[in-house]
Structure formats: structure tokens, C-alpha cells
Amino acid sequence: MGRTRKELYDLANNFYLNSTIQLVDKDFTYSLYRIEYQDKLYELCIANRNNNYNGPAPTFYLRNQSENFARNLCWKKLIEPTIQK
């Protein structure tokens, strides 16, 4: 059975308060971020379509490459889907 809406809200709130984010690499075509949460590391790349990133991190093709957006993307695409199962 999945988590309730309240549980997901509490987990998201905990993530936003206790996670740390670091810009690992930046180019004019992409930004690579490392997010640490509960002793786990998550990496993600936010890039333009014509980027030159060649790493193992999941790549999302979007214009906004800010830290806040990267943190939101990490929660919605990497963490939340794994805890809903």
C-alpha cells in the first residue's frame, strides 16, 4: 500500500529542510548537482538539448538550472517515486 498524502508531505518537508545541495560541475549547456539526504548521494544533470555532458547522472532537459529547481527535481523524480512503493 502506498503512503498517505500527509506522510508524503512530511517526508518532503523533511527532505527540503535536511538535504544539502552542491553544484559539482557547470557549463553553459548544463549544471550537475549532488544532493545529500539521509547519508545517500543523488546526482542529477539539468541540461539544454545540445549539451556536452557525458556522465552517469540522470539528465533532465530543462531551461531552469537553479539549485532550488534541482532540489525539487531530485525530490519529484528520484526520491518520491521510490518511497511511494
Short mmCIF file of the N, C-alpha and C atoms (twelve columns), coordinates in Angstrom:
data_MODEL
# 
_entry.id   MODEL 
# 
loop_
_atom_site.group_PDB 
_atom_site.id 
_atom_site.type_symbol 
_atom_site.label_atom_id 
_atom_site.label_alt_id 
_atom_site.label_comp_id 
_atom_site.label_asym_id 
_atom_site.label_seq_id 
_atom_site.Cartn_x 
_atom_site.Cartn_y 
_atom_site.Cartn_z 
_atom_site.pdbx_PDB_model_num 
ATOM 1   N N  . MET A 1  0.836  -1.167 0.000   1 
ATOM 2   C CA . MET A 1  0.000  0.000  0.000   1 
ATOM 3   C C  . MET A 1  0.889  1.241  0.000   1 
ATOM 4   N N  . GLY A 2  0.484  2.268  -0.737  1 
ATOM 5   C CA . GLY A 2  1.258  3.495  -0.838  1 
ATOM 6   C C  . GLY A 2  1.142  4.356  0.408   1 
ATOM 7   N N  . ARG A 3  1.923  5.369  0.440   1 
ATOM 8   C CA . ARG A 3  1.917  6.303  1.561   1 
ATOM 9   C C  . ARG A 3  0.736  7.261  1.441   1 
ATOM 10  N N  . THR A 4  0.290  7.755  2.589   1 
ATOM 11  C CA . THR A 4  -0.791 8.739  2.576   1 
ATOM 12  C C  . THR A 4  -0.236 10.092 2.153   1 
ATOM 13  N N  . ARG A 5  -1.121 10.970 1.785   1 
ATOM 14  C CA . ARG A 5  -0.729 12.311 1.365   1 
ATOM 15  C C  . ARG A 5  0.003  13.056 2.482   1 
ATOM 16  N N  . LYS A 6  -0.455 12.909 3.706   1 
ATOM 17  C CA . LYS A 6  0.174  13.561 4.868   1 
ATOM 18  C C  . LYS A 6  1.593  13.032 5.083   1 
ATOM 19  N N  . GLU A 7  1.772  11.707 4.969   1 
ATOM 20  C CA . GLU A 7  3.113  11.125 5.126   1 
ATOM 21  C C  . GLU A 7  4.061  11.659 4.058   1 
ATOM 22  N N  . LEU A 8  3.586  11.725 2.802   1 
ATOM 23  C CA . LEU A 8  4.431  12.245 1.725   1 
ATOM 24  C C  . LEU A 8  4.781  13.718 1.960   1 
ATOM 25  N N  . TYR A 9  3.816  14.483 2.440   1 
ATOM 26  C CA . TYR A 9  4.069  15.892 2.737   1 
ATOM 27  C C  . TYR A 9  5.125  16.020 3.830   1 
ATOM 28  N N  . ASP A 10 5.026  15.220 4.872   1 
ATOM 29  C CA . ASP A 10 6.004  15.262 5.964   1 
ATOM 30  C C  . ASP A 10 7.394  14.845 5.491   1 
ATOM 31  N N  . LEU A 11 7.458  13.816 4.645   1 
ATOM 32  C CA . LEU A 11 8.744  13.373 4.116   1 
ATOM 33  C C  . LEU A 11 9.363  14.438 3.208   1 
ATOM 34  N N  . ALA A 12 8.541  15.070 2.390   1 
ATOM 35  C CA . ALA A 12 9.040  16.132 1.511   1 
ATOM 36  C C  . ALA A 12 9.555  17.307 2.336   1 
ATOM 37  N N  . ASN A 13 8.821  17.674 3.347   1 
ATOM 38  C CA . ASN A 13 9.244  18.766 4.221   1 
ATOM 39  C C  . ASN A 13 10.586 18.440 4.881   1 
ATOM 40  N N  . ASN A 14 10.735 17.223 5.349   1 
ATOM 41  C CA . ASN A 14 11.990 16.775 5.957   1 
ATOM 42  C C  . ASN A 14 13.133 16.838 4.933   1 
ATOM 43  N N  . PHE A 15 12.856 16.419 3.711   1 
ATOM 44  C CA . PHE A 15 13.866 16.466 2.653   1 
ATOM 45  C C  . PHE A 15 14.327 17.898 2.399   1 
ATOM 46  N N  . TYR A 16 13.385 18.818 2.249   1 
ATOM 47  C CA . TYR A 16 13.746 20.208 1.944   1 
ATOM 48  C C  . TYR A 16 14.503 20.876 3.091   1 
ATOM 49  N N  . LEU A 17 14.226 20.477 4.307   1 
ATOM 50  C CA . LEU A 17 14.915 21.064 5.457   1 
ATOM 51  C C  . LEU A 17 16.290 20.460 5.708   1 
ATOM 52  N N  . ASN A 18 16.453 19.170 5.427   1 
ATOM 53  C CA . ASN A 18 17.665 18.459 5.833   1 
ATOM 54  C C  . ASN A 18 18.592 18.026 4.707   1 
ATOM 55  N N  . SER A 19 18.248 18.314 3.478   1 
ATOM 56  C CA . SER A 19 19.132 17.938 2.382   1 
ATOM 57  C C  . SER A 19 20.139 19.059 2.119   1 
ATOM 58  N N  . THR A 20 21.279 18.673 1.596   1 
ATOM 59  C CA . THR A 20 22.283 19.656 1.185   1 
ATOM 60  C C  . THR A 20 22.530 19.482 -0.304  1 
ATOM 61  N N  . ILE A 21 22.738 20.579 -0.959  1 
ATOM 62  C CA . ILE A 21 22.940 20.536 -2.411  1 
ATOM 63  C C  . ILE A 21 24.249 21.220 -2.754  1 
ATOM 64  N N  . GLN A 22 24.918 20.669 -3.755  1 
ATOM 65  C CA . GLN A 22 26.213 21.201 -4.160  1 
ATOM 66  C C  . GLN A 22 26.290 21.189 -5.683  1 
ATOM 67  N N  . LEU A 23 26.719 22.294 -6.244  1 
ATOM 68  C CA . LEU A 23 26.962 22.369 -7.679  1 
ATOM 69  C C  . LEU A 23 28.320 21.735 -7.946  1 
ATOM 70  N N  . VAL A 24 28.329 20.631 -8.664  1 
ATOM 71  C CA . VAL A 24 29.557 19.874 -8.900  1 
ATOM 72  C C  . VAL A 24 30.271 20.346 -10.161 1 
ATOM 73  N N  . ASP A 25 29.501 20.593 -11.201 1 
ATOM 74  C CA . ASP A 25 30.091 20.992 -12.473 1 
ATOM 75  C C  . ASP A 25 29.092 21.873 -13.205 1 
ATOM 76  N N  . LYS A 26 29.598 22.878 -13.874 1 
ATOM 77  C CA . LYS A 26 28.709 23.779 -14.607 1 
ATOM 78  C C  . LYS A 26 29.363 24.169 -15.912 1 
ATOM 79  N N  . ASP A 27 28.560 24.181 -16.920 1 
ATOM 80  C CA . ASP A 27 28.950 24.566 -18.260 1 
ATOM 81  C C  . ASP A 27 27.820 25.466 -18.761 1 
ATOM 82  N N  . PHE A 28 27.981 26.146 -19.849 1 
ATOM 83  C CA . PHE A 28 26.862 26.960 -20.329 1 
ATOM 84  C C  . PHE A 28 25.734 26.098 -20.881 1 
ATOM 85  N N  . THR A 29 25.968 24.790 -21.051 1 
ATOM 86  C CA . THR A 29 24.923 23.903 -21.570 1 
ATOM 87  C C  . THR A 29 24.320 22.983 -20.513 1 
ATOM 88  N N  . TYR A 30 24.919 22.894 -19.338 1 
ATOM 89  C CA . TYR A 30 24.384 22.019 -18.295 1 
ATOM 90  C C  . TYR A 30 24.872 22.437 -16.913 1 
ATOM 91  N N  . SER A 31 24.166 21.908 -15.889 1 
ATOM 92  C CA . SER A 31 24.585 22.049 -14.488 1 
ATOM 93  C C  . SER A 31 24.448 20.683 -13.834 1 
ATOM 94  N N  . LEU A 32 25.495 20.236 -13.166 1 
ATOM 95  C CA . LEU A 32 25.499 18.942 -12.491 1 
ATOM 96  C C  . LEU A 32 25.456 19.192 -10.987 1 
ATOM 97  N N  . TYR A 33 24.451 18.609 -10.329 1 
ATOM 98  C CA . TYR A 33 24.257 18.810 -8.887  1 
ATOM 99  C C  . TYR A 33 24.389 17.490 -8.136  1 
ATOM 100 N N  . ARG A 34 24.882 17.598 -6.910  1 
ATOM 101 C CA . ARG A 34 24.941 16.471 -5.989  1 
ATOM 102 C C  . ARG A 34 24.115 16.858 -4.767  1 
ATOM 103 N N  . ILE A 35 23.130 16.007 -4.436  1 
ATOM 104 C CA . ILE A 35 22.255 16.256 -3.301  1 
ATOM 105 C C  . ILE A 35 22.475 15.143 -2.292  1 
ATOM 106 N N  . GLU A 36 22.717 15.524 -1.041  1 
ATOM 107 C CA . GLU A 36 22.901 14.547 0.030   1 
ATOM 108 C C  . GLU A 36 21.700 14.611 0.954   1 
ATOM 109 N N  . TYR A 37 21.130 13.433 1.209   1 
ATOM 110 C CA . TYR A 37 19.970 13.340 2.091   1 
ATOM 111 C C  . TYR A 37 19.991 11.989 2.780   1 
ATOM 112 N N  . GLN A 38 19.963 11.992 4.090   1 
ATOM 113 C CA . GLN A 38 19.984 10.778 4.917   1 
ATOM 114 C C  . GLN A 38 21.119 9.838  4.514   1 
ATOM 115 N N  . ASP A 39 22.316 10.372 4.437   1 
ATOM 116 C CA . ASP A 39 23.533 9.618  4.124   1 
ATOM 117 C C  . ASP A 39 23.508 8.968  2.743   1 
ATOM 118 N N  . LYS A 40 22.669 9.447  1.841   1 
ATOM 119 C CA . LYS A 40 22.643 8.967  0.462   1 
ATOM 120 C C  . LYS A 40 22.967 10.135 -0.449  1 
ATOM 121 N N  . LEU A 41 23.666 9.835  -1.530  1 
ATOM 122 C CA . LEU A 41 24.011 10.856 -2.510  1 
ATOM 123 C C  . LEU A 41 23.195 10.640 -3.782  1 
ATOM 124 N N  . TYR A 42 22.653 11.711 -4.275  1 
ATOM 125 C CA . TYR A 42 21.921 11.695 -5.535  1 
ATOM 126 C C  . TYR A 42 22.593 12.698 -6.450  1 
ATOM 127 N N  . GLU A 43 22.782 12.325 -7.704  1 
ATOM 128 C CA . GLU A 43 23.339 13.244 -8.685  1 
ATOM 129 C C  . GLU A 43 22.342 13.392 -9.817  1 
ATOM 130 N N  . LEU A 44 22.248 14.604 -10.332 1 
ATOM 131 C CA . LEU A 44 21.405 14.835 -11.490 1 
ATOM 132 C C  . LEU A 44 21.974 15.971 -12.307 1 
ATOM 133 N N  . CYS A 45 21.675 15.918 -13.573 1 
ATOM 134 C CA . CYS A 45 22.158 16.918 -14.508 1 
ATOM 135 C C  . CYS A 45 20.943 17.590 -15.137 1 
ATOM 136 N N  . ILE A 46 20.942 18.905 -15.128 1 
ATOM 137 C CA . ILE A 46 19.913 19.677 -15.821 1 
ATOM 138 C C  . ILE A 46 20.611 20.321 -17.011 1 
ATOM 139 N N  . ALA A 47 20.114 20.018 -18.208 1 
ATOM 140 C CA . ALA A 47 20.861 20.414 -19.395 1 
ATOM 141 C C  . ALA A 47 19.964 20.939 -20.503 1 
ATOM 142 N N  . ASN A 48 20.608 21.654 -21.439 1 
ATOM 143 C CA . ASN A 48 19.973 22.040 -22.683 1 
ATOM 144 C C  . ASN A 48 20.003 20.825 -23.609 1 
ATOM 145 N N  . ARG A 49 19.226 20.868 -24.645 1 
ATOM 146 C CA . ARG A 49 19.213 19.749 -25.606 1 
ATOM 147 C C  . ARG A 49 20.581 19.522 -26.241 1 
ATOM 148 N N  . ASN A 50 21.293 20.550 -26.527 1 
ATOM 149 C CA . ASN A 50 22.606 20.430 -27.168 1 
ATOM 150 C C  . ASN A 50 23.709 20.542 -26.138 1 
ATOM 151 N N  . ASN A 51 23.710 19.640 -25.164 1 
ATOM 152 C CA . ASN A 51 24.710 19.717 -24.092 1 
ATOM 153 C C  . ASN A 51 25.902 18.824 -24.390 1 
ATOM 154 N N  . ASN A 52 26.961 19.000 -23.629 1 
ATOM 155 C CA . ASN A 52 28.148 18.167 -23.795 1 
ATOM 156 C C  . ASN A 52 28.457 17.399 -22.508 1 
ATOM 157 N N  . TYR A 53 27.409 17.028 -21.756 1 
ATOM 158 C CA . TYR A 53 27.595 16.239 -20.538 1 
ATOM 159 C C  . TYR A 53 27.670 14.766 -20.906 1 
ATOM 160 N N  . ASN A 54 28.668 14.046 -20.360 1 
ATOM 161 C CA . ASN A 54 28.859 12.634 -20.673 1 
ATOM 162 C C  . ASN A 54 28.961 11.767 -19.432 1 
ATOM 163 N N  . GLY A 55 28.290 12.112 -18.365 1 
ATOM 164 C CA . GLY A 55 28.421 11.365 -17.123 1 
ATOM 165 C C  . GLY A 55 27.272 10.405 -16.879 1 
ATOM 166 N N  . PRO A 56 27.333 9.690  -15.744 1 
ATOM 167 C CA . PRO A 56 26.334 8.678  -15.424 1 
ATOM 168 C C  . PRO A 56 25.068 9.210  -14.756 1 
ATOM 169 N N  . ALA A 57 25.057 10.463 -14.342 1 
ATOM 170 C CA . ALA A 57 23.893 11.014 -13.628 1 
ATOM 171 C C  . ALA A 57 22.706 11.142 -14.582 1 
ATOM 172 N N  . PRO A 58 21.484 10.941 -14.060 1 
ATOM 173 C CA . PRO A 58 20.307 11.143 -14.903 1 
ATOM 174 C C  . PRO A 58 20.266 12.580 -15.417 1 
ATOM 175 N N  . THR A 59 19.915 12.738 -16.684 1 
ATOM 176 C CA . THR A 59 19.891 14.059 -17.306 1 
ATOM 177 C C  . THR A 59 18.456 14.461 -17.590 1 
ATOM 178 N N  . PHE A 60 18.119 15.679 -17.190 1 
ATOM 179 C CA . PHE A 60 16.800 16.244 -17.433 1 
ATOM 180 C C  . PHE A 60 16.980 17.464 -18.323 1 
ATOM 181 N N  . TYR A 61 16.220 17.512 -19.404 1 
ATOM 182 C CA . TYR A 61 16.366 18.584 -20.382 1 
ATOM 183 C C  . TYR A 61 15.370 19.699 -20.086 1 
ATOM 184 N N  . LEU A 62 15.847 20.709 -19.375 1 
ATOM 185 C CA . LEU A 62 15.024 21.837 -18.956 1 
ATOM 186 C C  . LEU A 62 15.848 23.113 -19.004 1 
ATOM 187 N N  . ARG A 63 15.189 24.249 -19.009 1 
ATOM 188 C CA . ARG A 63 15.900 25.529 -19.063 1 
ATOM 189 C C  . ARG A 63 16.372 25.989 -17.691 1 
ATOM 190 N N  . ASN A 64 15.538 25.830 -16.694 1 
ATOM 191 C CA . ASN A 64 15.870 26.306 -15.354 1 
ATOM 192 C C  . ASN A 64 16.943 25.399 -14.745 1 
ATOM 193 N N  . GLN A 65 18.089 25.959 -14.395 1 
ATOM 194 C CA . GLN A 65 19.187 25.169 -13.839 1 
ATOM 195 C C  . GLN A 65 19.571 25.638 -12.439 1 
ATOM 196 N N  . SER A 66 18.623 26.206 -11.693 1 
ATOM 197 C CA . SER A 66 18.913 26.738 -10.361 1 
ATOM 198 C C  . SER A 66 18.988 25.633 -9.313  1 
ATOM 199 N N  . GLU A 67 19.566 25.949 -8.165  1 
ATOM 200 C CA . GLU A 67 19.671 24.981 -7.069  1 
ATOM 201 C C  . GLU A 67 18.300 24.595 -6.535  1 
ATOM 202 N N  . ASN A 68 17.409 25.570 -6.376  1 
ATOM 203 C CA . ASN A 68 16.064 25.246 -5.890  1 
ATOM 204 C C  . ASN A 68 15.347 24.298 -6.835  1 
ATOM 205 N N  . PHE A 69 15.474 24.558 -8.115  1 
ATOM 206 C CA . PHE A 69 14.837 23.687 -9.090  1 
ATOM 207 C C  . PHE A 69 15.454 22.290 -9.066  1 
ATOM 208 N N  . ALA A 70 16.765 22.210 -8.909  1 
ATOM 209 C CA . ALA A 70 17.447 20.910 -8.845  1 
ATOM 210 C C  . ALA A 70 16.977 20.121 -7.621  1 
ATOM 211 N N  . ARG A 71 16.804 20.795 -6.491  1 
ATOM 212 C CA . ARG A 71 16.324 20.127 -5.278  1 
ATOM 213 C C  . ARG A 71 14.897 19.605 -5.487  1 
ATOM 214 N N  . ASN A 72 14.042 20.427 -6.098  1 
ATOM 215 C CA . ASN A 72 12.673 19.999 -6.397  1 
ATOM 216 C C  . ASN A 72 12.656 18.813 -7.355  1 
ATOM 217 N N  . LEU A 73 13.482 18.873 -8.368  1 
ATOM 218 C CA . LEU A 73 13.557 17.802 -9.351  1 
ATOM 219 C C  . LEU A 73 14.050 16.506 -8.716  1 
ATOM 220 N N  . CYS A 74 15.024 16.603 -7.841  1 
ATOM 221 C CA . CYS A 74 15.531 15.424 -7.137  1 
ATOM 222 C C  . CYS A 74 14.421 14.765 -6.333  1 
ATOM 223 N N  . TRP A 75 13.647 15.578 -5.619  1 
ATOM 224 C CA . TRP A 75 12.557 15.019 -4.821  1 
ATOM 225 C C  . TRP A 75 11.515 14.349 -5.711  1 
ATOM 226 N N  . LYS A 76 11.046 15.064 -6.742  1 
ATOM 227 C CA . LYS A 76 9.943  14.563 -7.567  1 
ATOM 228 C C  . LYS A 76 10.341 13.389 -8.452  1 
ATOM 229 N N  . LYS A 77 11.553 13.380 -8.978  1 
ATOM 230 C CA . LYS A 77 11.937 12.364 -9.965  1 
ATOM 231 C C  . LYS A 77 12.791 11.229 -9.406  1 
ATOM 232 N N  . LEU A 78 13.534 11.474 -8.336  1 
ATOM 233 C CA . LEU A 78 14.438 10.439 -7.834  1 
ATOM 234 C C  . LEU A 78 14.000 9.841  -6.496  1 
ATOM 235 N N  . ILE A 79 13.528 10.653 -5.581  1 
ATOM 236 C CA . ILE A 79 13.241 10.160 -4.228  1 
ATOM 237 C C  . ILE A 79 11.785 9.746  -4.064  1 
ATOM 238 N N  . GLU A 80 10.865 10.623 -4.398  1 
ATOM 239 C CA . GLU A 80 9.435  10.337 -4.178  1 
ATOM 240 C C  . GLU A 80 8.965  9.044  -4.868  1 
ATOM 241 N N  . PRO A 81 9.345  8.780  -6.109  1 
ATOM 242 C CA . PRO A 81 8.892  7.517  -6.730  1 
ATOM 243 C C  . PRO A 81 9.355  6.265  -5.993  1 
ATOM 244 N N  . THR A 82 10.511 6.332  -5.334  1 
ATOM 245 C CA . THR A 82 11.000 5.138  -4.621  1 
ATOM 246 C C  . THR A 82 10.298 4.926  -3.289  1 
ATOM 247 N N  . ILE A 83 9.826  6.008  -2.644  1 
ATOM 248 C CA . ILE A 83 9.187  5.837  -1.343  1 
ATOM 249 C C  . ILE A 83 7.687  5.584  -1.449  1 
ATOM 250 N N  . GLN A 84 7.109  5.801  -2.630  1 
ATOM 251 C CA . GLN A 84 5.679  5.548  -2.799  1 
ATOM 252 C C  . GLN A 84 5.377  4.076  -2.970  1 
ATOM 253 N N  . LYS A 85 6.379  3.291  -3.259  1 
ATOM 254 C CA . LYS A 85 6.165  1.852  -3.495  1 
ATOM 255 C C  . LYS A 85 5.922  1.104  -2.218  1 
# 
